[in-house]
Amino acid sequence: MISYDGGVRLTRSARKHGLTADEVRRVLDAPLRSVRQPSAHGEVVLHIGVTDRRDLVEVVVAPGDPPVVLHAMRLRPANYPHLTGVTSHGEPARKG
């Protein structure tokens, strides 16, 4: 389990889809699923969770001191397989 007790920094791009800092923190405090993924920023973690409005959202966090939220928005269909654990090709989805 990944802990963000020390806080995180939200980038401008993480805020552009309208999620509040509180909504992002809620997802990071209790994600439904966390998936480690390679990226241009090194390994990042995709967290999928639910807002108070019951919207499914995705939050991408890069390592740092404090960790950096690079991306936050409503869950895109491309990331649905992470919730079921199976990709569209019938293969297991990567787990974090």
Short mmCIF file of N, CA and C in Angstrom, two decimals:
data_model
loop_
_atom_site.label_atom_id
_atom_site.label_comp_id
_atom_site.label_asym_id
_atom_site.label_seq_id
_atom_site.Cartn_x
_atom_site.Cartn_y
_atom_site.Cartn_z
N MET A 1 0.84 -1.19 0.00
CA MET A 1 0.00 0.00 0.00
C MET A 1 0.89 1.25 0.00
N ILE A 2 0.50 2.24 -0.74
CA ILE A 2 1.24 3.49 -0.84
C ILE A 2 0.58 4.52 0.05
N SER A 3 1.39 5.22 0.86
CA SER A 3 0.83 6.21 1.77
C SER A 3 1.28 7.61 1.37
N TYR A 4 0.36 8.55 1.40
CA TYR A 4 0.65 9.95 1.09
C TYR A 4 0.36 10.83 2.29
N ASP A 5 0.60 10.29 3.50
CA ASP A 5 0.30 11.02 4.74
C ASP A 5 1.01 12.36 4.82
N GLY A 6 2.20 12.46 4.23
CA GLY A 6 2.95 13.71 4.28
C GLY A 6 2.46 14.75 3.30
N GLY A 7 1.43 14.43 2.52
CA GLY A 7 0.88 15.37 1.55
C GLY A 7 1.44 15.17 0.17
N VAL A 8 0.84 15.84 -0.79
CA VAL A 8 1.26 15.79 -2.19
C VAL A 8 1.19 17.21 -2.76
N ARG A 9 1.83 17.38 -3.89
CA ARG A 9 1.76 18.66 -4.62
C ARG A 9 0.97 18.41 -5.89
N LEU A 10 -0.02 19.25 -6.16
CA LEU A 10 -0.81 19.14 -7.38
C LEU A 10 -0.27 20.09 -8.44
N THR A 11 0.01 19.59 -9.62
CA THR A 11 0.46 20.43 -10.71
C THR A 11 -0.74 21.14 -11.35
N ARG A 12 -0.46 22.14 -12.15
CA ARG A 12 -1.52 22.85 -12.87
C ARG A 12 -2.28 21.89 -13.78
N SER A 13 -1.55 20.98 -14.43
CA SER A 13 -2.23 20.03 -15.33
C SER A 13 -3.13 19.07 -14.56
N ALA A 14 -2.81 18.79 -13.30
CA ALA A 14 -3.67 17.92 -12.48
C ALA A 14 -4.98 18.60 -12.14
N ARG A 15 -4.98 19.92 -12.13
CA ARG A 15 -6.18 20.68 -11.76
C ARG A 15 -7.07 21.04 -12.96
N LYS A 16 -6.57 20.83 -14.18
CA LYS A 16 -7.28 21.36 -15.35
C LYS A 16 -8.61 20.67 -15.67
N HIS A 17 -8.85 19.48 -15.10
CA HIS A 17 -10.11 18.78 -15.39
C HIS A 17 -11.17 19.01 -14.32
N GLY A 18 -10.92 19.92 -13.39
CA GLY A 18 -11.95 20.34 -12.44
C GLY A 18 -12.06 19.59 -11.13
N LEU A 19 -11.19 18.60 -10.89
CA LEU A 19 -11.24 17.93 -9.59
C LEU A 19 -10.60 18.83 -8.54
N THR A 20 -11.17 18.85 -7.36
CA THR A 20 -10.62 19.67 -6.27
C THR A 20 -9.50 18.91 -5.58
N ALA A 21 -8.70 19.64 -4.81
CA ALA A 21 -7.63 19.01 -4.03
C ALA A 21 -8.21 18.00 -3.05
N ASP A 22 -9.37 18.31 -2.47
CA ASP A 22 -10.01 17.37 -1.53
C ASP A 22 -10.44 16.08 -2.24
N GLU A 23 -10.95 16.19 -3.46
CA GLU A 23 -11.35 15.00 -4.21
C GLU A 23 -10.13 14.13 -4.53
N VAL A 24 -9.03 14.78 -4.90
CA VAL A 24 -7.80 14.05 -5.18
C VAL A 24 -7.32 13.34 -3.92
N ARG A 25 -7.32 14.04 -2.79
CA ARG A 25 -6.88 13.44 -1.53
C ARG A 25 -7.76 12.24 -1.14
N ARG A 26 -9.04 12.35 -1.38
CA ARG A 26 -9.95 11.25 -1.06
C ARG A 26 -9.57 9.99 -1.84
N VAL A 27 -9.27 10.16 -3.12
CA VAL A 27 -8.86 9.01 -3.94
C VAL A 27 -7.54 8.44 -3.43
N LEU A 28 -6.60 9.32 -3.10
CA LEU A 28 -5.30 8.84 -2.63
C LEU A 28 -5.40 8.18 -1.26
N ASP A 29 -6.33 8.62 -0.43
CA ASP A 29 -6.51 8.02 0.90
C ASP A 29 -7.15 6.64 0.83
N ALA A 30 -8.00 6.40 -0.17
CA ALA A 30 -8.73 5.13 -0.25
C ALA A 30 -8.96 4.72 -1.71
N PRO A 31 -7.89 4.42 -2.46
CA PRO A 31 -8.09 4.03 -3.85
C PRO A 31 -8.75 2.66 -3.97
N LEU A 32 -9.54 2.50 -5.03
CA LEU A 32 -10.11 1.19 -5.34
C LEU A 32 -9.03 0.29 -5.94
N ARG A 33 -8.15 0.91 -6.70
CA ARG A 33 -7.07 0.19 -7.37
C ARG A 33 -5.89 1.13 -7.57
N SER A 34 -4.67 0.61 -7.42
CA SER A 34 -3.44 1.35 -7.69
C SER A 34 -2.59 0.51 -8.62
N VAL A 35 -2.10 1.13 -9.70
CA VAL A 35 -1.35 0.41 -10.73
C VAL A 35 -0.07 1.18 -11.02
N ARG A 36 1.07 0.51 -10.87
CA ARG A 36 2.36 1.12 -11.21
C ARG A 36 2.52 1.08 -12.73
N GLN A 37 2.99 2.21 -13.30
CA GLN A 37 3.14 2.30 -14.74
C GLN A 37 4.43 3.05 -15.08
N PRO A 38 5.14 2.61 -16.13
CA PRO A 38 6.30 3.38 -16.59
C PRO A 38 5.83 4.65 -17.29
N SER A 39 6.64 5.70 -17.23
CA SER A 39 6.29 6.95 -17.92
C SER A 39 7.56 7.76 -18.16
N ALA A 40 7.40 8.90 -18.81
CA ALA A 40 8.52 9.81 -19.04
C ALA A 40 9.06 10.37 -17.72
N HIS A 41 8.26 10.30 -16.65
CA HIS A 41 8.65 10.80 -15.33
C HIS A 41 9.23 9.69 -14.46
N GLY A 42 9.60 8.56 -15.06
CA GLY A 42 9.99 7.39 -14.29
C GLY A 42 8.73 6.59 -14.00
N GLU A 43 8.77 5.75 -12.99
CA GLU A 43 7.56 4.98 -12.65
C GLU A 43 6.57 5.87 -11.92
N VAL A 44 5.33 5.87 -12.38
CA VAL A 44 4.25 6.62 -11.73
C VAL A 44 3.21 5.61 -11.24
N VAL A 45 2.29 6.08 -10.42
CA VAL A 45 1.22 5.21 -9.93
C VAL A 45 -0.11 5.81 -10.33
N LEU A 46 -0.91 5.00 -11.03
CA LEU A 46 -2.28 5.37 -11.38
C LEU A 46 -3.18 4.87 -10.26
N HIS A 47 -3.89 5.79 -9.62
CA HIS A 47 -4.85 5.44 -8.58
C HIS A 47 -6.25 5.67 -9.14
N ILE A 48 -7.13 4.71 -8.94
CA ILE A 48 -8.53 4.84 -9.35
C ILE A 48 -9.37 4.84 -8.08
N GLY A 49 -10.27 5.82 -7.99
CA GLY A 49 -11.10 5.92 -6.79
C GLY A 49 -12.41 6.62 -7.07
N VAL A 50 -13.12 6.94 -6.00
CA VAL A 50 -14.46 7.51 -6.10
C VAL A 50 -14.52 8.83 -5.34
N THR A 51 -15.18 9.83 -5.93
CA THR A 51 -15.39 11.11 -5.26
C THR A 51 -16.65 11.03 -4.40
N ASP A 52 -16.89 12.07 -3.61
CA ASP A 52 -18.12 12.13 -2.81
C ASP A 52 -19.37 12.12 -3.69
N ARG A 53 -19.22 12.57 -4.94
CA ARG A 53 -20.35 12.56 -5.89
C ARG A 53 -20.51 11.22 -6.59
N ARG A 54 -19.68 10.26 -6.18
CA ARG A 54 -19.68 8.90 -6.73
C ARG A 54 -19.18 8.82 -8.16
N ASP A 55 -18.36 9.79 -8.56
CA ASP A 55 -17.70 9.72 -9.86
C ASP A 55 -16.44 8.87 -9.73
N LEU A 56 -16.21 7.98 -10.70
CA LEU A 56 -14.94 7.26 -10.75
C LEU A 56 -13.90 8.19 -11.35
N VAL A 57 -12.74 8.29 -10.70
CA VAL A 57 -11.69 9.18 -11.18
C VAL A 57 -10.34 8.47 -11.19
N GLU A 58 -9.44 9.01 -11.98
CA GLU A 58 -8.07 8.51 -12.04
C GLU A 58 -7.13 9.63 -11.61
N VAL A 59 -6.13 9.26 -10.82
CA VAL A 59 -5.14 10.21 -10.32
C VAL A 59 -3.77 9.58 -10.53
N VAL A 60 -2.87 10.29 -11.23
CA VAL A 60 -1.53 9.79 -11.50
C VAL A 60 -0.54 10.56 -10.64
N VAL A 61 0.29 9.80 -9.90
CA VAL A 61 1.24 10.39 -8.96
C VAL A 61 2.66 9.95 -9.31
N ALA A 62 3.58 10.93 -9.38
CA ALA A 62 4.99 10.66 -9.59
C ALA A 62 5.72 10.74 -8.25
N PRO A 63 6.80 9.98 -8.10
CA PRO A 63 7.55 10.05 -6.85
C PRO A 63 8.18 11.43 -6.67
N GLY A 64 8.42 11.80 -5.46
CA GLY A 64 9.04 13.08 -5.15
C GLY A 64 8.91 13.35 -3.67
N ASP A 65 9.44 14.49 -3.25
CA ASP A 65 9.34 14.88 -1.85
C ASP A 65 8.82 16.31 -1.79
N PRO A 66 7.52 16.50 -1.75
CA PRO A 66 6.46 15.49 -1.64
C PRO A 66 6.14 14.88 -3.01
N PRO A 67 5.40 13.76 -3.03
CA PRO A 67 4.96 13.18 -4.30
C PRO A 67 4.15 14.21 -5.10
N VAL A 68 4.18 14.08 -6.43
CA VAL A 68 3.56 15.06 -7.31
C VAL A 68 2.39 14.44 -8.07
N VAL A 69 1.21 15.06 -7.95
CA VAL A 69 0.04 14.63 -8.72
C VAL A 69 0.15 15.28 -10.09
N LEU A 70 0.35 14.45 -11.12
CA LEU A 70 0.53 14.94 -12.49
C LEU A 70 -0.78 15.05 -13.26
N HIS A 71 -1.77 14.24 -12.86
CA HIS A 71 -2.98 14.10 -13.67
C HIS A 71 -4.13 13.68 -12.76
N ALA A 72 -5.29 14.28 -12.96
CA ALA A 72 -6.49 13.91 -12.20
C ALA A 72 -7.72 14.25 -13.03
N MET A 73 -8.57 13.25 -13.28
CA MET A 73 -9.77 13.46 -14.07
C MET A 73 -10.73 12.29 -13.90
N ARG A 74 -11.93 12.42 -14.49
CA ARG A 74 -12.87 11.29 -14.49
C ARG A 74 -12.21 10.11 -15.19
N LEU A 75 -12.51 8.93 -14.72
CA LEU A 75 -11.89 7.72 -15.25
C LEU A 75 -12.21 7.55 -16.73
N ARG A 76 -11.16 7.36 -17.53
CA ARG A 76 -11.33 7.14 -18.96
C ARG A 76 -11.55 5.66 -19.25
N PRO A 77 -12.31 5.35 -20.32
CA PRO A 77 -12.57 3.95 -20.67
C PRO A 77 -11.29 3.12 -20.83
N ALA A 78 -10.21 3.73 -21.28
CA ALA A 78 -8.96 2.99 -21.45
C ALA A 78 -8.45 2.40 -20.13
N ASN A 79 -8.88 2.98 -19.00
CA ASN A 79 -8.43 2.49 -17.70
C ASN A 79 -9.46 1.61 -16.99
N TYR A 80 -10.61 1.37 -17.60
CA TYR A 80 -11.61 0.48 -16.99
C TYR A 80 -11.05 -0.91 -16.68
N PRO A 81 -10.21 -1.49 -17.57
CA PRO A 81 -9.70 -2.84 -17.28
C PRO A 81 -8.99 -2.96 -15.94
N HIS A 82 -8.43 -1.88 -15.44
CA HIS A 82 -7.75 -1.95 -14.15
C HIS A 82 -8.73 -2.23 -13.01
N LEU A 83 -9.99 -1.89 -13.20
CA LEU A 83 -11.00 -2.17 -12.17
C LEU A 83 -11.40 -3.64 -12.16
N THR A 84 -11.43 -4.26 -13.33
CA THR A 84 -11.85 -5.66 -13.42
C THR A 84 -10.67 -6.62 -13.30
N GLY A 85 -9.46 -6.10 -13.52
CA GLY A 85 -8.28 -6.95 -13.47
C GLY A 85 -8.01 -7.68 -14.77
N VAL A 86 -8.78 -7.38 -15.83
CA VAL A 86 -8.60 -8.04 -17.13
C VAL A 86 -8.57 -6.98 -18.22
N THR A 87 -7.60 -7.09 -19.14
CA THR A 87 -7.51 -6.15 -20.25
C THR A 87 -8.50 -6.53 -21.34
N SER A 88 -8.63 -5.67 -22.34
CA SER A 88 -9.54 -5.95 -23.46
C SER A 88 -9.07 -7.14 -24.28
N HIS A 89 -7.80 -7.54 -24.10
CA HIS A 89 -7.26 -8.69 -24.83
C HIS A 89 -7.40 -9.98 -24.03
N GLY A 90 -8.08 -9.91 -22.87
CA GLY A 90 -8.28 -11.10 -22.06
C GLY A 90 -7.11 -11.44 -21.15
N GLU A 91 -6.08 -10.58 -21.14
CA GLU A 91 -4.91 -10.81 -20.29
C GLU A 91 -5.09 -10.08 -18.97
N PRO A 92 -4.45 -10.58 -17.90
CA PRO A 92 -4.54 -9.87 -16.62
C PRO A 92 -3.99 -8.46 -16.73
N ALA A 93 -4.67 -7.50 -16.10
CA ALA A 93 -4.17 -6.12 -16.06
C ALA A 93 -3.00 -6.06 -15.09
N ARG A 94 -2.06 -5.13 -15.34
CA ARG A 94 -0.92 -4.95 -14.42
C ARG A 94 -1.42 -4.45 -13.08
N LYS A 95 -0.83 -4.94 -12.02
CA LYS A 95 -1.19 -4.49 -10.68
C LYS A 95 -0.02 -3.73 -10.08
N GLY A 96 -0.35 -2.81 -9.16
CA GLY A 96 0.67 -2.00 -8.51
C GLY A 96 1.10 -2.52 -7.21
#
